[in-house]
PDB file of C-alpha atoms in Angstrom:
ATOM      1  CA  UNK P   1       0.000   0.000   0.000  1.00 39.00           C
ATOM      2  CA  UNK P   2       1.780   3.582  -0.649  1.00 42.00           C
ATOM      3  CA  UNK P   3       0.823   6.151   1.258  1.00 38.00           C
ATOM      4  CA  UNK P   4       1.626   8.549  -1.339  1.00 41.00           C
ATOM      5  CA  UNK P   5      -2.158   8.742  -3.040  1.00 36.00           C
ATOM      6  CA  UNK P   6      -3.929   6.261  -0.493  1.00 40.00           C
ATOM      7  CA  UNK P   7      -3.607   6.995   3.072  1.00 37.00           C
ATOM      8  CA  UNK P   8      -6.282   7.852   4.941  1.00 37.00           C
ATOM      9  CA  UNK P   9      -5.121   9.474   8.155  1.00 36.00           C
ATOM     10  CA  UNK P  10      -7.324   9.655  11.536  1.00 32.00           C
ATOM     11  CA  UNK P  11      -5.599  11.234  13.887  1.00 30.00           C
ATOM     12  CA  UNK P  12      -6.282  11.698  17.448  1.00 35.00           C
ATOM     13  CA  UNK P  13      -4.525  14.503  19.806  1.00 35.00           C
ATOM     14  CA  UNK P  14      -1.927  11.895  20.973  1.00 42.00           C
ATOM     15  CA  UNK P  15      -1.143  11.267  17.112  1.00 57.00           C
ATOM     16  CA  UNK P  16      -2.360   7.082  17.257  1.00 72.00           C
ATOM     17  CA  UNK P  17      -5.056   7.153  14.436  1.00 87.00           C
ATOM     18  CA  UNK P  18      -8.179   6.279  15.289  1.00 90.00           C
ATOM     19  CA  UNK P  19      -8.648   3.207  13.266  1.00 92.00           C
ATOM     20  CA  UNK P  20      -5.529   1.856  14.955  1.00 94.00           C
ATOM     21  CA  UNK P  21      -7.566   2.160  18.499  1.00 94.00           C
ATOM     22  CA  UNK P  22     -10.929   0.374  16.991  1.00 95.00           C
ATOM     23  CA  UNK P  23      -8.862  -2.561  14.956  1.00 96.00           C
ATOM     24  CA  UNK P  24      -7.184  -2.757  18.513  1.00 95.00           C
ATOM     25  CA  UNK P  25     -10.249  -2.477  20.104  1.00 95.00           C
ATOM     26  CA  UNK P  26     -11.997  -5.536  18.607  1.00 96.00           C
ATOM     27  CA  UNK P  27      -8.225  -7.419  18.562  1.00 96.00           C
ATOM     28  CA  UNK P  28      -9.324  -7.189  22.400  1.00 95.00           C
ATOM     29  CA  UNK P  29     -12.282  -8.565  22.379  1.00 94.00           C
ATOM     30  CA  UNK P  30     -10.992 -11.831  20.752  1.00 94.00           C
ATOM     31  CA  UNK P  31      -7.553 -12.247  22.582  1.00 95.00           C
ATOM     32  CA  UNK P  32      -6.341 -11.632  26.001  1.00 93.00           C
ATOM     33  CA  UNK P  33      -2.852  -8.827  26.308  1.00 92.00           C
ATOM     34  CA  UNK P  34      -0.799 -11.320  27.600  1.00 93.00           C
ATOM     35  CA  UNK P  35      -2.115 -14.301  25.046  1.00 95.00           C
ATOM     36  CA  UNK P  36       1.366 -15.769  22.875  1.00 95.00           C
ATOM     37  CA  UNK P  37      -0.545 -14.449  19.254  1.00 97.00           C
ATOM     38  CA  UNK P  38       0.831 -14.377  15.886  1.00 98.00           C
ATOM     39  CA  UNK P  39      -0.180 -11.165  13.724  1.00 98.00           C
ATOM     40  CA  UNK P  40      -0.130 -10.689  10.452  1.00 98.00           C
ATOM     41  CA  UNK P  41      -0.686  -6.791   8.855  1.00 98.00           C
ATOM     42  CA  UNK P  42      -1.618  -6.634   5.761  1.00 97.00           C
ATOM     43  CA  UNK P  43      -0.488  -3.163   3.778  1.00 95.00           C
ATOM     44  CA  UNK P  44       1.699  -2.152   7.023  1.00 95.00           C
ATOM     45  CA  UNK P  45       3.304   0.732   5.476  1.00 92.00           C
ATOM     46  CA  UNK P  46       5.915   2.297   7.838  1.00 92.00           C
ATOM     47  CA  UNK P  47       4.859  -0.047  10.841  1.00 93.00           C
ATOM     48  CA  UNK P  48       3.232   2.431  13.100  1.00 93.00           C
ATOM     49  CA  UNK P  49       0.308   0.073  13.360  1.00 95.00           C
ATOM     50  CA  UNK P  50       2.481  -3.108  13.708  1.00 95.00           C
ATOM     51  CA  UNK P  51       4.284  -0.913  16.860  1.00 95.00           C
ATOM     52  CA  UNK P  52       0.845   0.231  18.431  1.00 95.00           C
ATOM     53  CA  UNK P  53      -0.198  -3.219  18.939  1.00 95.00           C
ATOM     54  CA  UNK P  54       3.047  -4.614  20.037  1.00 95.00           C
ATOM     55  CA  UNK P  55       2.916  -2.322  22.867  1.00 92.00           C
ATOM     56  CA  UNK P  56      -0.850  -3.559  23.665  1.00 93.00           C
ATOM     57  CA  UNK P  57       0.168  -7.571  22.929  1.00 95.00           C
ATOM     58  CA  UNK P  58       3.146  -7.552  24.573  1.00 93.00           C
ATOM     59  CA  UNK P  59       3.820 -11.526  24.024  1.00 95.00           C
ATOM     60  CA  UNK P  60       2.879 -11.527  20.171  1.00 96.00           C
ATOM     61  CA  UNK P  61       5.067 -11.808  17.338  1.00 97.00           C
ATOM     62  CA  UNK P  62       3.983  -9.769  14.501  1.00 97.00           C
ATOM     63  CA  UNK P  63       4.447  -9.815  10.526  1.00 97.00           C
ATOM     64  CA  UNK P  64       4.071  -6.357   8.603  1.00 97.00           C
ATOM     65  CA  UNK P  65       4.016  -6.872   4.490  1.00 97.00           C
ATOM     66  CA  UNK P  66       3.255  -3.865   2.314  1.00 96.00           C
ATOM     67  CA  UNK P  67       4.389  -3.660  -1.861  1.00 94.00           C
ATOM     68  CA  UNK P  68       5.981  -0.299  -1.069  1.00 93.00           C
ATOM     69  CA  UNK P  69       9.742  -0.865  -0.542  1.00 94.00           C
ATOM     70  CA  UNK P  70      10.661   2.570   0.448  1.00 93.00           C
ATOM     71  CA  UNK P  71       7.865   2.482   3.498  1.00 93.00           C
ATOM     72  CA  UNK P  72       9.157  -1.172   4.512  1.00 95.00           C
ATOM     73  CA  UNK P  73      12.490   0.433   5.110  1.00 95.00           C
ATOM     74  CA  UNK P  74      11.408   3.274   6.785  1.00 93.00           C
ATOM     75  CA  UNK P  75       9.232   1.029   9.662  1.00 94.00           C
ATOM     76  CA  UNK P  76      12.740  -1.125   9.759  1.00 95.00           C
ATOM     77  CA  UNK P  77      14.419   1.319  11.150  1.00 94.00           C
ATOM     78  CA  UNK P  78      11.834   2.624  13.159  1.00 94.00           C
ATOM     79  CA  UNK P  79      11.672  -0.740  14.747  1.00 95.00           C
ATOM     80  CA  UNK P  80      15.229  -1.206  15.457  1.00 95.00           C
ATOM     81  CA  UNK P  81      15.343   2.390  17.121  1.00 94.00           C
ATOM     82  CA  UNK P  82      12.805   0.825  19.380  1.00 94.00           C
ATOM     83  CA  UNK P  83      14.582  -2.794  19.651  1.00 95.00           C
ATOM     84  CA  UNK P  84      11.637  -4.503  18.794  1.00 95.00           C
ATOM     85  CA  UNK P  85      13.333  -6.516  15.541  1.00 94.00           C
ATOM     86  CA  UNK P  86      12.263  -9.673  17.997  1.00 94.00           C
ATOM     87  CA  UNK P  87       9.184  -9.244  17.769  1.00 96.00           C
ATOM     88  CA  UNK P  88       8.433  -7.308  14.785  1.00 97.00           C
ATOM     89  CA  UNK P  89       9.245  -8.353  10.884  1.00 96.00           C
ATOM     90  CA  UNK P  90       8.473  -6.421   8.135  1.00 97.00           C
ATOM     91  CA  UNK P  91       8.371  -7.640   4.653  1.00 96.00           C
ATOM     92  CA  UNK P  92       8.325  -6.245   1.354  1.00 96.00           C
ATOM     93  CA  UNK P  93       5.484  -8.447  -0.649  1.00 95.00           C
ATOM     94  CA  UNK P  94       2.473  -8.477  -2.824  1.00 94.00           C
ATOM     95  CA  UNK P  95       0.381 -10.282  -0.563  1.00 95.00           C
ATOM     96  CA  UNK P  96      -1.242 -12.749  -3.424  1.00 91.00           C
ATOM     97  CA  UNK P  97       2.632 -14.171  -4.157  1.00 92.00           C
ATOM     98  CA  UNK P  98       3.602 -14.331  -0.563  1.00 93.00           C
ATOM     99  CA  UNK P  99       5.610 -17.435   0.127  1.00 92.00           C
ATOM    100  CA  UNK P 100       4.722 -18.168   3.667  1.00 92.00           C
ATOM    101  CA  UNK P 101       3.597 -21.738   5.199  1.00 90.00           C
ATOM    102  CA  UNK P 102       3.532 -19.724   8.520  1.00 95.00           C
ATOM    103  CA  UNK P 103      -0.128 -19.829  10.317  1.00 97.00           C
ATOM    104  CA  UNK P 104      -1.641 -16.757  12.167  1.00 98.00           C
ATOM    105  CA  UNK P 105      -3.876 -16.193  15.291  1.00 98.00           C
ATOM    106  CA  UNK P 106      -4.784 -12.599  13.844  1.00 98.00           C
ATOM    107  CA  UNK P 107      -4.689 -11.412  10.546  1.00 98.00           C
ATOM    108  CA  UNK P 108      -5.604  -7.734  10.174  1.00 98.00           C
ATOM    109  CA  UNK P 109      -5.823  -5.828   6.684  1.00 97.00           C
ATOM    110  CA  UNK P 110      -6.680  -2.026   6.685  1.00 95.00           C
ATOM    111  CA  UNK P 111      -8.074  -0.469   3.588  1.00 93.00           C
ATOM    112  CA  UNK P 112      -7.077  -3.127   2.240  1.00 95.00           C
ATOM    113  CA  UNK P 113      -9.137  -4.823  -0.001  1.00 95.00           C
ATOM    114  CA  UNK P 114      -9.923  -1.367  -1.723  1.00 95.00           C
ATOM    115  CA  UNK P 115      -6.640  -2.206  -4.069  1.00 95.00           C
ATOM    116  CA  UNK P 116      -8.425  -5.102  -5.411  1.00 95.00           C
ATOM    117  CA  UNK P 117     -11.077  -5.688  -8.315  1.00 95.00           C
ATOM    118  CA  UNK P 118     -12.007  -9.087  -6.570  1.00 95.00           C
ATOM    119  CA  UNK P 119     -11.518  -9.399  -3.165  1.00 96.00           C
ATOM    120  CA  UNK P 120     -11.709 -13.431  -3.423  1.00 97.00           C
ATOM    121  CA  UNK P 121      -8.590 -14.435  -4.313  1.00 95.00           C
ATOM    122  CA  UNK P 122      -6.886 -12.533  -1.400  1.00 97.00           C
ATOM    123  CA  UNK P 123      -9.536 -13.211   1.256  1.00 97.00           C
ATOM    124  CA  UNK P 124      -8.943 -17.186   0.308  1.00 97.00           C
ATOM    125  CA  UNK P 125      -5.419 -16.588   1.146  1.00 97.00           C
ATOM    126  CA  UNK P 126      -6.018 -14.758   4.102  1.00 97.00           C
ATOM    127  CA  UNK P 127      -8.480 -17.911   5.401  1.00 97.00           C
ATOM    128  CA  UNK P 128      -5.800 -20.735   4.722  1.00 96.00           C
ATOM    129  CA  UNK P 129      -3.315 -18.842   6.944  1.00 97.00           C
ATOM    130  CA  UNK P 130      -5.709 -18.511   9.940  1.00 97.00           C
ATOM    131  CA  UNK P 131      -3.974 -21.117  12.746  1.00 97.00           C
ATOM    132  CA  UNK P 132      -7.059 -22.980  13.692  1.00 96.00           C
ATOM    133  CA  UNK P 133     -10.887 -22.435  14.266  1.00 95.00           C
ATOM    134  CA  UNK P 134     -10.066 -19.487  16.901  1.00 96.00           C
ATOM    135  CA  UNK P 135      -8.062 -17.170  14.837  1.00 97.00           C
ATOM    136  CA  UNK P 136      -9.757 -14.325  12.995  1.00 98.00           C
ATOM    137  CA  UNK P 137      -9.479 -11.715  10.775  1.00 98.00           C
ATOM    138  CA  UNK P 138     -10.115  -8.018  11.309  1.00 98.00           C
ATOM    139  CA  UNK P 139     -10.732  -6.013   8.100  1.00 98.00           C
ATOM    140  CA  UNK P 140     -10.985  -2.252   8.475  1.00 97.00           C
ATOM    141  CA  UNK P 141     -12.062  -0.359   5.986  1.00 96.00           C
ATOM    142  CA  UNK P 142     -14.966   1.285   3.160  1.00 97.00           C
ATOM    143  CA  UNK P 143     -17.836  -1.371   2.904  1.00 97.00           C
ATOM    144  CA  UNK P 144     -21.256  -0.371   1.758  1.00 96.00           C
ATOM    145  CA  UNK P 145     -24.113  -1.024   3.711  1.00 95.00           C
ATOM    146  CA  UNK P 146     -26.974  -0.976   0.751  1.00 95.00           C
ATOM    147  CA  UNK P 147     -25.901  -4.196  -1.415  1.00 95.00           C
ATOM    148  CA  UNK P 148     -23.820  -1.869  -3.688  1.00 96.00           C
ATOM    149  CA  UNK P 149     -20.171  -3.274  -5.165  1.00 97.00           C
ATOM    150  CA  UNK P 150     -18.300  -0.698  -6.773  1.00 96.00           C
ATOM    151  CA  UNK P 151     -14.866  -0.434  -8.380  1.00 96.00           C
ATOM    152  CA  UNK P 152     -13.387   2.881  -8.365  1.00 94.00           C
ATOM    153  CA  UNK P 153      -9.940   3.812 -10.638  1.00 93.00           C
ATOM    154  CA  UNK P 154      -8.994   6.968 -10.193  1.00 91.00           C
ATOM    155  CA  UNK P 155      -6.081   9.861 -11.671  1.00 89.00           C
ATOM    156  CA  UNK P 156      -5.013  13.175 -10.585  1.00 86.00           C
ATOM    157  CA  UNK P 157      -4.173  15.079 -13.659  1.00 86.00           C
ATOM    158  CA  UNK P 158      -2.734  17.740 -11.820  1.00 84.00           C
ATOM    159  CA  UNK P 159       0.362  15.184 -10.803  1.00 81.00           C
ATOM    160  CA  UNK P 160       2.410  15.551 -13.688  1.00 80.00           C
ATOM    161  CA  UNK P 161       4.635  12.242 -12.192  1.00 82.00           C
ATOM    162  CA  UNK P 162       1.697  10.175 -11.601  1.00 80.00           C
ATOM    163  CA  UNK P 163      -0.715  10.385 -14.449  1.00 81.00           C
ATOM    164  CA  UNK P 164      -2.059   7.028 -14.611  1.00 86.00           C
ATOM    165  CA  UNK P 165      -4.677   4.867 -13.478  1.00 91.00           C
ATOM    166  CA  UNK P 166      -4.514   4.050 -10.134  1.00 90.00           C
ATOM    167  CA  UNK P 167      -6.723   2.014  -7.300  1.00 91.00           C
ATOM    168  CA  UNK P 168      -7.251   1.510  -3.648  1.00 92.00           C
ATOM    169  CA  UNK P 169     -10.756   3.461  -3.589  1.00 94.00           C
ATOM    170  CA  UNK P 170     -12.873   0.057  -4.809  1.00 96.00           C
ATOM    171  CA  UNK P 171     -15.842  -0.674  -2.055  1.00 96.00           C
ATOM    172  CA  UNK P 172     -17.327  -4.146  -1.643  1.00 97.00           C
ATOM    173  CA  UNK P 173     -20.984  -4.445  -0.214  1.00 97.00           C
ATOM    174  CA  UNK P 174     -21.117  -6.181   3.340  1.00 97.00           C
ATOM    175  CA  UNK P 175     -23.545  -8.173   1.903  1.00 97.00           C
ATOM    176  CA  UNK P 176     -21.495  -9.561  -1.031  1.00 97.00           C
ATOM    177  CA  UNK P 177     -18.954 -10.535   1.822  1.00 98.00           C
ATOM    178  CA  UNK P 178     -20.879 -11.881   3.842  1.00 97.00           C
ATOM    179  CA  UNK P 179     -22.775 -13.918   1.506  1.00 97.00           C
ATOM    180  CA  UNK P 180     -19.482 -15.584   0.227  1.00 97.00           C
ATOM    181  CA  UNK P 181     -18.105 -16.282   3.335  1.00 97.00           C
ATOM    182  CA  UNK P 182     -21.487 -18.661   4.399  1.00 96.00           C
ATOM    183  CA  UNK P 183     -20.669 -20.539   1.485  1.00 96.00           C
ATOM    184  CA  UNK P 184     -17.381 -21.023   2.592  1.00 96.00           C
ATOM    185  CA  UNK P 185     -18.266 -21.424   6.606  1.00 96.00           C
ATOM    186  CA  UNK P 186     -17.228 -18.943   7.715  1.00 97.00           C
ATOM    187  CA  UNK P 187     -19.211 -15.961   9.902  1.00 96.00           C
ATOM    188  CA  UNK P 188     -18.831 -12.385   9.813  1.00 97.00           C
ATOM    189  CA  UNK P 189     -19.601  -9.936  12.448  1.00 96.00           C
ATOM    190  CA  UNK P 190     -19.681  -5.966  11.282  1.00 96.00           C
ATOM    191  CA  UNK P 191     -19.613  -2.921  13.122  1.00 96.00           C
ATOM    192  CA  UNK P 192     -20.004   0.668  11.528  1.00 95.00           C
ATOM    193  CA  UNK P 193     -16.759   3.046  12.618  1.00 94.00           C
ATOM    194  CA  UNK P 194     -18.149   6.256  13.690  1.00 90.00           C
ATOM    195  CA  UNK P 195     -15.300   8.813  13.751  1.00 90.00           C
ATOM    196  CA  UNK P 196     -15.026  10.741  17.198  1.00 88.00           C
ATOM    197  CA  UNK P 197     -13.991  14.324  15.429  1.00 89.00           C
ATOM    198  CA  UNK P 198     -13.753  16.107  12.242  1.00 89.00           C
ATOM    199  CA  UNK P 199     -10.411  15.717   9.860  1.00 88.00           C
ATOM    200  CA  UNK P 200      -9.077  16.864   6.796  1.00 85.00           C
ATOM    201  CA  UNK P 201      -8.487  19.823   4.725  1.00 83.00           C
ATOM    202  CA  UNK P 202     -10.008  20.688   1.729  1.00 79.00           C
ATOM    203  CA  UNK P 203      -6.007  22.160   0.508  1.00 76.00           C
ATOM    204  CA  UNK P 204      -4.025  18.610   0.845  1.00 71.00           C
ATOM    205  CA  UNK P 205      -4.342  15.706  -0.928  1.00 79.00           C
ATOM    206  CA  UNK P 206      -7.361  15.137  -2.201  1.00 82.00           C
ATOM    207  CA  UNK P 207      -7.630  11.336  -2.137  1.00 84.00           C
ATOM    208  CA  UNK P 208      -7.583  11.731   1.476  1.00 85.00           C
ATOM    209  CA  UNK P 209     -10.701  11.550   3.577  1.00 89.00           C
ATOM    210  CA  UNK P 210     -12.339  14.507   5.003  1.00 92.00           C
ATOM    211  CA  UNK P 211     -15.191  14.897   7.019  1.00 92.00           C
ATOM    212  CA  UNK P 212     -17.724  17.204   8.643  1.00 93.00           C
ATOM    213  CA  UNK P 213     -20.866  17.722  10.597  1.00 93.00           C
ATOM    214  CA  UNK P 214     -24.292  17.717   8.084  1.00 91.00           C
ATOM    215  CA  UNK P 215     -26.859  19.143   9.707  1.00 90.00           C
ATOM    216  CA  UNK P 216     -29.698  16.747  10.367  1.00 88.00           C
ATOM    217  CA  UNK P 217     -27.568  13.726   9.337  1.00 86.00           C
ATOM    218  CA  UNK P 218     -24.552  13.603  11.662  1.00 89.00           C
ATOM    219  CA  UNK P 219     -20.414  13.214  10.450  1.00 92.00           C
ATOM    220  CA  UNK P 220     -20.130  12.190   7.203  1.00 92.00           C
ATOM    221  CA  UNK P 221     -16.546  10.928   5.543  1.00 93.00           C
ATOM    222  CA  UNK P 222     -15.928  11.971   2.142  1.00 92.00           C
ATOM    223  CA  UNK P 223     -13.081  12.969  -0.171  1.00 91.00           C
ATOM    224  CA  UNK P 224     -12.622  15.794  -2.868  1.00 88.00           C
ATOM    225  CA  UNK P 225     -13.021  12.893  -6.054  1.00 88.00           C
ATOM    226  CA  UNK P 226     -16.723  12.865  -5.348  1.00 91.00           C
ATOM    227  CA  UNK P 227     -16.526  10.041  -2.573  1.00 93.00           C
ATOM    228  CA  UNK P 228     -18.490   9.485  -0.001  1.00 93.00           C
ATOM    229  CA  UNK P 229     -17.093   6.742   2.288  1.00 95.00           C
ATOM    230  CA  UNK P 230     -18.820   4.213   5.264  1.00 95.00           C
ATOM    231  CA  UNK P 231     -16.102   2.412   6.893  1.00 96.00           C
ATOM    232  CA  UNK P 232     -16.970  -0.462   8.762  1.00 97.00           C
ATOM    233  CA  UNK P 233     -14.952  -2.970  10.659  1.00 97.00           C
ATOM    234  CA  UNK P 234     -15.327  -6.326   9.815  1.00 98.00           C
ATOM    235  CA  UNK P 235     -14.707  -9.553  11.784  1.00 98.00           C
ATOM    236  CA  UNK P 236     -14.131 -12.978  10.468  1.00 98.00           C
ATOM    237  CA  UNK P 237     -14.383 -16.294  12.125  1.00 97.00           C
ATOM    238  CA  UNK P 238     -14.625 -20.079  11.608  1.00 95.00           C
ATOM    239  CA  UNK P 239     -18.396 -21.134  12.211  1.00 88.00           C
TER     240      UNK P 239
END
């Protein structure tokens, strides 16, 4: 995932984004702090996710893979400053060719099945790495509520470097989810994210979210291409 057109920050007045404290607040709600967990992040970035929940998990072991090189160097060194290469390992991989026969308590993937046309092929992958009937998977991120798939591709014109084609903004229906994952036994359990403040400029990037108080409808999340976004967290267990 690169953070250069797709990264949708919530930050709180302590700087931990806000999504970081509801993916850790459901993380709770399955295992216990001191539990012996394998994580797996899916689009880490930097790591500053991966290092949040270290701190809350303190006896887990935790695998960070993102496509973007440049940000898995970065979090390296941000983990060694903080002596946590024990604990923490950060890979640079496209998640769909990751060699890995390594199982997982927890897998957790934020915004990201947005990147993908057809989220089947990586949610399969993320099921056959799940350790055994009490692991689960926390996916954060935009999921519409109404029975509505959409697949968004998007350019800025204005970025004379980066004038192509590019994705992350594609939003799969709870529904379509959920019906796929019966077939396949499994259960999901959603939640709607309800942001705490306002964030956002209207002057920065503007894939980023924003959002604002509508009068008579409450905070909305949107972005300057026209989006309006519902993000939902999404848990996924064996039945």
């Amino acid at each position: 995932m690169t953070n250069s057109y797709q990264n949708k920050v919530y930050r709180s007045s302590n700087y931990i984004k806000h999504y970081y404290l509801e993916i850790f607040k459901h993380a709770c709600k399955c295992f216990k702090y001191k539990d012996k967990i394998d994580i797996l992040d899916l689009g880490c970035a930097s790591g500053d996710l991966v290092i949040f929940l270290s701190k809350k998990f303190s006896n887990s072991k935790i695998t960070g893979i993102d496509t973007d090189a440049e940000n898995i160097n970065f979090g390296k060194k941000k983990i060694k400053s903080r002596k946590l290469e024990k604990r923490i390992n950060l890979l640079n991989y496209n998640f769909t060719k990751f060699p890995t026969n390594k199982k997982f308590d927890l897998i957790i993937a934020s915004g990201f099945l947005g990147f993908f046309d057809d989220f089947k092929r990586p949610l399969n992958k993320m099921i056959k790495l799940l350790k055994n009937k009490d692991s689960k998977i926390i996916i954060f991120g935009d999921f519409n509520s109404s029975g509505i798939d959409k697949i968004v591709k998007f350019r800025n014109v204005n970025n004379k470097k980066i004038n192509y084609w590019l994705e992350g903004l594609t939003s799969f229906s709870i529904k379509t989810l959920q019906d796929y994952l019966k077939k396949k036994k499994y259960k999901l359990y959603k939640t709607k994210f309800n942001l705490p403040k306002d964030i956002g400029s209207f002057n920065n990037n503007p894939i980023r979210s924003i959002s604002r108080i509508l009068r008579g409808y409450g905070r909305i999340i949107f972005s300057r291409v026209n989006l309006i976004f519902e993000f939902h967290t999404l848990i996924i267990s064996k039945k």
